[in-house]
């Protein structure tokens, strides 16, 4: 995921700058994205339509449904409830809250996210830092474990390196959406004095998400569950090559 962030930062810069360059005014705000610069930049309307259809089909099933299921599963597991109605109630509540934001238009989406996302990210980082500080003696071991588990001789010889890279690419894209073509749709609505400024903001978002938020997640898991790597190596050896 760290490797993916360096590449994703560049692709996010390009796609968001292009979204600003080819955006159009819409009732006091702006709209744009890959479909717009495919049509107006590449002069390929069919490509823009195809991209829009794929994105519309992808997000409800590949992103929103998975995230809603994660919210439901987390709350249900934390509450220790076996009630069959609880996941339905959480799903309906999540859908209603999302609808209140989305159907309020671009301005409401922007106002909610500019307040909620920084608070959410900073709170998570602070809690993660508390966990890491409580296990600070394990931090050097964690860094060593991250690199040896990915770049070790056994992984390269055992053809596991390609799988590790592929997993990092998939999870990195799911996390920061760099190069996916979704972030530029939001980035195009920003009012900036130069397209490159929005590209730089989107790049910073990729770095913040992966190098800080995702990394603190890894540190929380690895410093608080010291025998995790041992269990993984043991399970691989039992499965055999």
mmCIF file of C-alpha atoms in Angstrom:
data_model
loop_
_atom_site.group_PDB
_atom_site.id
_atom_site.type_symbol
_atom_site.label_atom_id
_atom_site.label_comp_id
_atom_site.label_asym_id
_atom_site.label_seq_id
_atom_site.Cartn_x
_atom_site.Cartn_y
_atom_site.Cartn_z
ATOM 1 C CA UNK A 1 0.000 0.000 0.000
ATOM 2 C CA UNK A 2 2.914 2.371 0.650
ATOM 3 C CA UNK A 3 4.264 1.687 -2.836
ATOM 4 C CA UNK A 4 0.798 2.165 -4.311
ATOM 5 C CA UNK A 5 0.495 5.552 -2.592
ATOM 6 C CA UNK A 6 3.519 6.963 -4.428
ATOM 7 C CA UNK A 7 2.069 5.923 -7.794
ATOM 8 C CA UNK A 8 -1.482 6.782 -6.762
ATOM 9 C CA UNK A 9 -0.457 10.256 -5.671
ATOM 10 C CA UNK A 10 0.764 10.986 -9.196
ATOM 11 C CA UNK A 11 -2.337 9.558 -10.896
ATOM 12 C CA UNK A 12 -4.599 11.397 -8.454
ATOM 13 C CA UNK A 13 -2.804 14.660 -9.234
ATOM 14 C CA UNK A 14 -3.342 14.183 -12.964
ATOM 15 C CA UNK A 15 -6.986 13.104 -12.857
ATOM 16 C CA UNK A 16 -8.004 15.858 -10.425
ATOM 17 C CA UNK A 17 -6.161 18.567 -12.365
ATOM 18 C CA UNK A 18 -7.894 17.400 -15.547
ATOM 19 C CA UNK A 19 -11.242 17.413 -13.761
ATOM 20 C CA UNK A 20 -10.688 21.075 -12.873
ATOM 21 C CA UNK A 21 -9.496 21.903 -16.373
ATOM 22 C CA UNK A 22 -12.594 20.465 -18.093
ATOM 23 C CA UNK A 23 -15.258 21.208 -15.464
ATOM 24 C CA UNK A 24 -18.433 23.082 -16.364
ATOM 25 C CA UNK A 25 -20.572 25.513 -14.371
ATOM 26 C CA UNK A 26 -23.846 24.127 -13.028
ATOM 27 C CA UNK A 27 -26.313 26.420 -11.185
ATOM 28 C CA UNK A 28 -23.817 28.329 -9.109
ATOM 29 C CA UNK A 29 -21.389 25.440 -8.648
ATOM 30 C CA UNK A 30 -19.220 23.207 -10.828
ATOM 31 C CA UNK A 31 -19.373 19.616 -11.985
ATOM 32 C CA UNK A 32 -16.912 17.461 -13.864
ATOM 33 C CA UNK A 33 -14.786 14.361 -13.724
ATOM 34 C CA UNK A 34 -13.305 11.714 -16.009
ATOM 35 C CA UNK A 35 -16.434 11.478 -18.157
ATOM 36 C CA UNK A 36 -16.186 15.200 -18.902
ATOM 37 C CA UNK A 37 -12.528 15.219 -19.904
ATOM 38 C CA UNK A 38 -13.043 12.052 -21.928
ATOM 39 C CA UNK A 39 -15.782 13.811 -23.865
ATOM 40 C CA UNK A 40 -14.315 17.322 -24.058
ATOM 41 C CA UNK A 41 -10.595 16.537 -23.904
ATOM 42 C CA UNK A 42 -10.349 13.279 -25.851
ATOM 43 C CA UNK A 43 -13.444 14.108 -27.959
ATOM 44 C CA UNK A 44 -14.773 10.648 -27.168
ATOM 45 C CA UNK A 45 -18.337 10.828 -25.900
ATOM 46 C CA UNK A 46 -18.837 7.053 -26.000
ATOM 47 C CA UNK A 47 -15.896 6.561 -23.646
ATOM 48 C CA UNK A 48 -17.331 9.058 -21.158
ATOM 49 C CA UNK A 49 -20.720 7.334 -21.262
ATOM 50 C CA UNK A 50 -19.141 3.890 -20.800
ATOM 51 C CA UNK A 51 -17.055 5.145 -17.875
ATOM 52 C CA UNK A 52 -20.098 6.711 -16.203
ATOM 53 C CA UNK A 53 -22.141 3.520 -16.532
ATOM 54 C CA UNK A 54 -19.315 1.400 -15.088
ATOM 55 C CA UNK A 55 -18.821 3.814 -12.174
ATOM 56 C CA UNK A 56 -22.557 3.920 -11.425
ATOM 57 C CA UNK A 57 -22.688 0.101 -11.362
ATOM 58 C CA UNK A 58 -19.424 -0.254 -9.423
ATOM 59 C CA UNK A 59 -19.982 2.002 -6.442
ATOM 60 C CA UNK A 60 -23.292 0.704 -5.067
ATOM 61 C CA UNK A 61 -22.115 -2.926 -5.164
ATOM 62 C CA UNK A 62 -18.316 -2.776 -4.788
ATOM 63 C CA UNK A 63 -17.971 0.137 -2.375
ATOM 64 C CA UNK A 64 -21.127 1.382 -0.665
ATOM 65 C CA UNK A 65 -22.618 -2.052 0.028
ATOM 66 C CA UNK A 66 -19.309 -3.383 1.384
ATOM 67 C CA UNK A 67 -18.834 -0.377 3.653
ATOM 68 C CA UNK A 68 -22.445 -0.574 4.893
ATOM 69 C CA UNK A 69 -21.958 -4.262 5.631
ATOM 70 C CA UNK A 70 -18.752 -3.471 7.547
ATOM 71 C CA UNK A 71 -20.582 -0.859 9.651
ATOM 72 C CA UNK A 72 -23.373 -3.310 10.404
ATOM 73 C CA UNK A 73 -21.033 -6.196 11.232
ATOM 74 C CA UNK A 74 -18.851 -4.019 13.478
ATOM 75 C CA UNK A 75 -21.735 -2.593 15.494
ATOM 76 C CA UNK A 76 -23.423 -6.000 15.793
ATOM 77 C CA UNK A 77 -20.207 -7.686 16.947
ATOM 78 C CA UNK A 78 -19.386 -4.881 19.402
ATOM 79 C CA UNK A 79 -22.882 -4.993 20.903
ATOM 80 C CA UNK A 80 -22.694 -8.795 21.109
ATOM 81 C CA UNK A 81 -26.219 -9.017 19.777
ATOM 82 C CA UNK A 82 -27.673 -11.949 17.857
ATOM 83 C CA UNK A 83 -30.913 -10.152 17.009
ATOM 84 C CA UNK A 84 -31.753 -10.553 13.340
ATOM 85 C CA UNK A 85 -33.388 -7.125 13.196
ATOM 86 C CA UNK A 86 -30.274 -5.184 14.232
ATOM 87 C CA UNK A 87 -28.381 -5.403 10.892
ATOM 88 C CA UNK A 88 -31.552 -4.316 9.075
ATOM 89 C CA UNK A 89 -31.994 -1.366 11.424
ATOM 90 C CA UNK A 90 -28.361 -0.322 10.990
ATOM 91 C CA UNK A 91 -28.651 -0.631 7.207
ATOM 92 C CA UNK A 92 -31.826 1.439 7.062
ATOM 93 C CA UNK A 93 -30.357 4.070 9.403
ATOM 94 C CA UNK A 94 -27.190 4.291 7.296
ATOM 95 C CA UNK A 95 -29.245 4.647 4.098
ATOM 96 C CA UNK A 96 -31.396 7.418 5.602
ATOM 97 C CA UNK A 97 -28.397 9.393 6.868
ATOM 98 C CA UNK A 98 -26.660 9.013 3.507
ATOM 99 C CA UNK A 99 -29.773 10.144 1.644
ATOM 100 C CA UNK A 100 -30.074 13.256 3.818
ATOM 101 C CA UNK A 101 -26.568 14.244 2.753
ATOM 102 C CA UNK A 102 -26.540 13.129 -0.888
ATOM 103 C CA UNK A 103 -29.945 14.514 -1.875
ATOM 104 C CA UNK A 104 -29.046 17.841 -0.327
ATOM 105 C CA UNK A 105 -26.864 18.586 -3.325
ATOM 106 C CA UNK A 106 -23.183 19.333 -3.782
ATOM 107 C CA UNK A 107 -23.139 22.109 -1.185
ATOM 108 C CA UNK A 108 -24.525 19.876 1.572
ATOM 109 C CA UNK A 109 -22.144 17.062 0.671
ATOM 110 C CA UNK A 110 -19.227 19.503 0.822
ATOM 111 C CA UNK A 111 -20.329 21.074 4.128
ATOM 112 C CA UNK A 112 -20.851 17.699 5.826
ATOM 113 C CA UNK A 113 -17.622 16.124 4.584
ATOM 114 C CA UNK A 114 -15.426 19.149 5.321
ATOM 115 C CA UNK A 115 -16.562 18.918 8.950
ATOM 116 C CA UNK A 116 -16.922 15.163 9.400
ATOM 117 C CA UNK A 117 -13.846 13.840 7.590
ATOM 118 C CA UNK A 118 -11.192 15.894 9.470
ATOM 119 C CA UNK A 119 -12.817 15.136 12.845
ATOM 120 C CA UNK A 120 -13.075 11.437 11.994
ATOM 121 C CA UNK A 121 -9.493 11.175 10.706
ATOM 122 C CA UNK A 122 -7.872 13.149 13.534
ATOM 123 C CA UNK A 123 -9.820 11.276 16.220
ATOM 124 C CA UNK A 124 -8.782 7.941 14.710
ATOM 125 C CA UNK A 125 -5.142 9.024 14.478
ATOM 126 C CA UNK A 126 -5.100 10.208 18.100
ATOM 127 C CA UNK A 127 -6.613 6.951 19.356
ATOM 128 C CA UNK A 128 -4.162 4.998 17.229
ATOM 129 C CA UNK A 129 -1.209 6.959 18.589
ATOM 130 C CA UNK A 130 -2.360 6.212 22.131
ATOM 131 C CA UNK A 131 -2.353 2.482 21.359
ATOM 132 C CA UNK A 132 1.088 2.693 19.722
ATOM 133 C CA UNK A 133 2.557 4.695 22.626
ATOM 134 C CA UNK A 134 1.271 2.089 25.085
ATOM 135 C CA UNK A 135 3.236 -0.540 23.114
ATOM 136 C CA UNK A 136 6.091 1.698 21.958
ATOM 137 C CA UNK A 137 8.729 -0.949 22.726
ATOM 138 C CA UNK A 138 7.347 -3.125 19.921
ATOM 139 C CA UNK A 139 7.452 -0.421 17.229
ATOM 140 C CA UNK A 140 10.932 -1.281 15.807
ATOM 141 C CA UNK A 141 9.893 -4.928 15.617
ATOM 142 C CA UNK A 142 6.709 -3.942 13.796
ATOM 143 C CA UNK A 143 8.612 -2.008 11.113
ATOM 144 C CA UNK A 144 10.964 -4.951 10.652
ATOM 145 C CA UNK A 145 8.027 -7.334 10.429
ATOM 146 C CA UNK A 146 6.267 -5.248 7.762
ATOM 147 C CA UNK A 147 9.300 -5.287 5.455
ATOM 148 C CA UNK A 148 10.448 -8.858 6.090
ATOM 149 C CA UNK A 149 6.926 -10.240 5.593
ATOM 150 C CA UNK A 150 6.734 -8.532 2.193
ATOM 151 C CA UNK A 151 10.347 -8.553 0.928
ATOM 152 C CA UNK A 152 11.728 -11.657 2.601
ATOM 153 C CA UNK A 153 13.576 -14.375 0.705
ATOM 154 C CA UNK A 154 10.821 -16.925 1.378
ATOM 155 C CA UNK A 155 8.204 -14.630 -0.158
ATOM 156 C CA UNK A 156 10.259 -14.005 -3.300
ATOM 157 C CA UNK A 157 11.295 -17.639 -3.781
ATOM 158 C CA UNK A 158 7.817 -18.914 -2.937
ATOM 159 C CA UNK A 159 6.191 -16.637 -5.541
ATOM 160 C CA UNK A 160 4.280 -14.870 -2.774
ATOM 161 C CA UNK A 161 5.792 -11.482 -3.609
ATOM 162 C CA UNK A 162 3.486 -10.927 -6.591
ATOM 163 C CA UNK A 163 0.447 -11.738 -4.479
ATOM 164 C CA UNK A 164 1.597 -9.328 -1.760
ATOM 165 C CA UNK A 165 2.047 -6.515 -4.307
ATOM 166 C CA UNK A 166 -1.331 -7.272 -5.899
ATOM 167 C CA UNK A 167 -3.040 -7.217 -2.502
ATOM 168 C CA UNK A 168 -1.381 -3.904 -1.652
ATOM 169 C CA UNK A 169 -2.481 -2.376 -4.955
ATOM 170 C CA UNK A 170 -6.093 -3.505 -4.485
ATOM 171 C CA UNK A 171 -6.323 -2.354 -0.886
ATOM 172 C CA UNK A 172 -4.540 0.890 -1.667
ATOM 173 C CA UNK A 173 -6.980 1.733 -4.449
ATOM 174 C CA UNK A 174 -9.956 0.783 -2.291
ATOM 175 C CA UNK A 175 -8.642 3.016 0.471
ATOM 176 C CA UNK A 176 -7.617 6.198 -1.372
ATOM 177 C CA UNK A 177 -9.384 5.666 -4.744
ATOM 178 C CA UNK A 178 -6.367 7.114 -6.565
ATOM 179 C CA UNK A 179 -6.668 6.454 -10.289
ATOM 180 C CA UNK A 180 -10.127 4.956 -9.921
ATOM 181 C CA UNK A 181 -11.840 8.012 -11.372
ATOM 182 C CA UNK A 182 -14.213 8.721 -8.490
ATOM 183 C CA UNK A 183 -12.320 11.441 -6.578
ATOM 184 C CA UNK A 184 -12.137 13.820 -9.588
ATOM 185 C CA UNK A 185 -15.933 14.029 -9.646
ATOM 186 C CA UNK A 186 -15.797 15.648 -6.216
ATOM 187 C CA UNK A 187 -12.593 17.540 -6.964
ATOM 188 C CA UNK A 188 -14.167 19.207 -9.993
ATOM 189 C CA UNK A 189 -16.748 20.919 -7.763
ATOM 190 C CA UNK A 190 -14.060 22.862 -5.872
ATOM 191 C CA UNK A 191 -13.528 26.541 -6.684
ATOM 192 C CA UNK A 192 -9.763 27.029 -7.087
ATOM 193 C CA UNK A 193 -7.685 29.612 -8.930
ATOM 194 C CA UNK A 194 -5.683 27.010 -10.861
ATOM 195 C CA UNK A 195 -6.386 23.331 -11.744
ATOM 196 C CA UNK A 196 -3.020 22.208 -10.347
ATOM 197 C CA UNK A 197 -3.986 23.417 -6.867
ATOM 198 C CA UNK A 198 -6.784 20.855 -6.711
ATOM 199 C CA UNK A 199 -4.435 18.193 -8.056
ATOM 200 C CA UNK A 200 -2.013 18.894 -5.210
ATOM 201 C CA UNK A 201 -4.830 18.724 -2.651
ATOM 202 C CA UNK A 202 -5.934 15.325 -4.003
ATOM 203 C CA UNK A 203 -2.344 14.075 -3.878
ATOM 204 C CA UNK A 204 -2.058 15.175 -0.259
ATOM 205 C CA UNK A 205 -5.275 13.268 0.448
ATOM 206 C CA UNK A 206 -3.741 10.058 -0.934
ATOM 207 C CA UNK A 207 -0.619 10.474 1.179
ATOM 208 C CA UNK A 208 -2.600 11.335 4.317
ATOM 209 C CA UNK A 209 -4.937 8.379 3.876
ATOM 210 C CA UNK A 210 -2.279 5.755 3.203
ATOM 211 C CA UNK A 211 0.833 6.912 5.047
ATOM 212 C CA UNK A 212 -1.044 8.060 8.154
ATOM 213 C CA UNK A 213 -4.514 6.512 8.487
ATOM 214 C CA UNK A 214 -3.753 3.100 6.965
ATOM 215 C CA UNK A 215 -0.330 2.919 8.601
ATOM 216 C CA UNK A 216 -1.742 3.645 12.052
ATOM 217 C CA UNK A 217 -4.234 0.832 11.458
ATOM 218 C CA UNK A 218 -1.381 -1.576 10.756
ATOM 219 C CA UNK A 219 0.523 -0.373 13.820
ATOM 220 C CA UNK A 220 -2.548 -0.774 16.062
ATOM 221 C CA UNK A 221 -2.932 -4.404 14.959
ATOM 222 C CA UNK A 222 0.734 -5.378 14.998
ATOM 223 C CA UNK A 223 1.751 -3.771 18.295
ATOM 224 C CA UNK A 224 -1.296 -5.061 20.178
ATOM 225 C CA UNK A 225 -1.273 -8.607 18.729
ATOM 226 C CA UNK A 226 2.402 -9.611 18.929
ATOM 227 C CA UNK A 227 1.842 -13.258 17.983
ATOM 228 C CA UNK A 228 -0.044 -12.438 14.763
ATOM 229 C CA UNK A 229 2.968 -13.040 12.512
ATOM 230 C CA UNK A 230 3.743 -16.308 14.268
ATOM 231 C CA UNK A 231 0.219 -17.573 13.680
ATOM 232 C CA UNK A 232 0.417 -16.594 10.005
ATOM 233 C CA UNK A 233 3.753 -18.304 9.470
ATOM 234 C CA UNK A 234 2.511 -21.395 11.286
ATOM 235 C CA UNK A 235 -0.631 -21.604 9.187
ATOM 236 C CA UNK A 236 1.412 -21.256 5.969
ATOM 237 C CA UNK A 237 3.805 -24.026 7.009
ATOM 238 C CA UNK A 238 0.899 -26.338 7.824
ATOM 239 C CA UNK A 239 -0.639 -25.701 4.411
ATOM 240 C CA UNK A 240 2.652 -26.518 2.762
ATOM 241 C CA UNK A 241 4.049 -24.941 -0.407
#
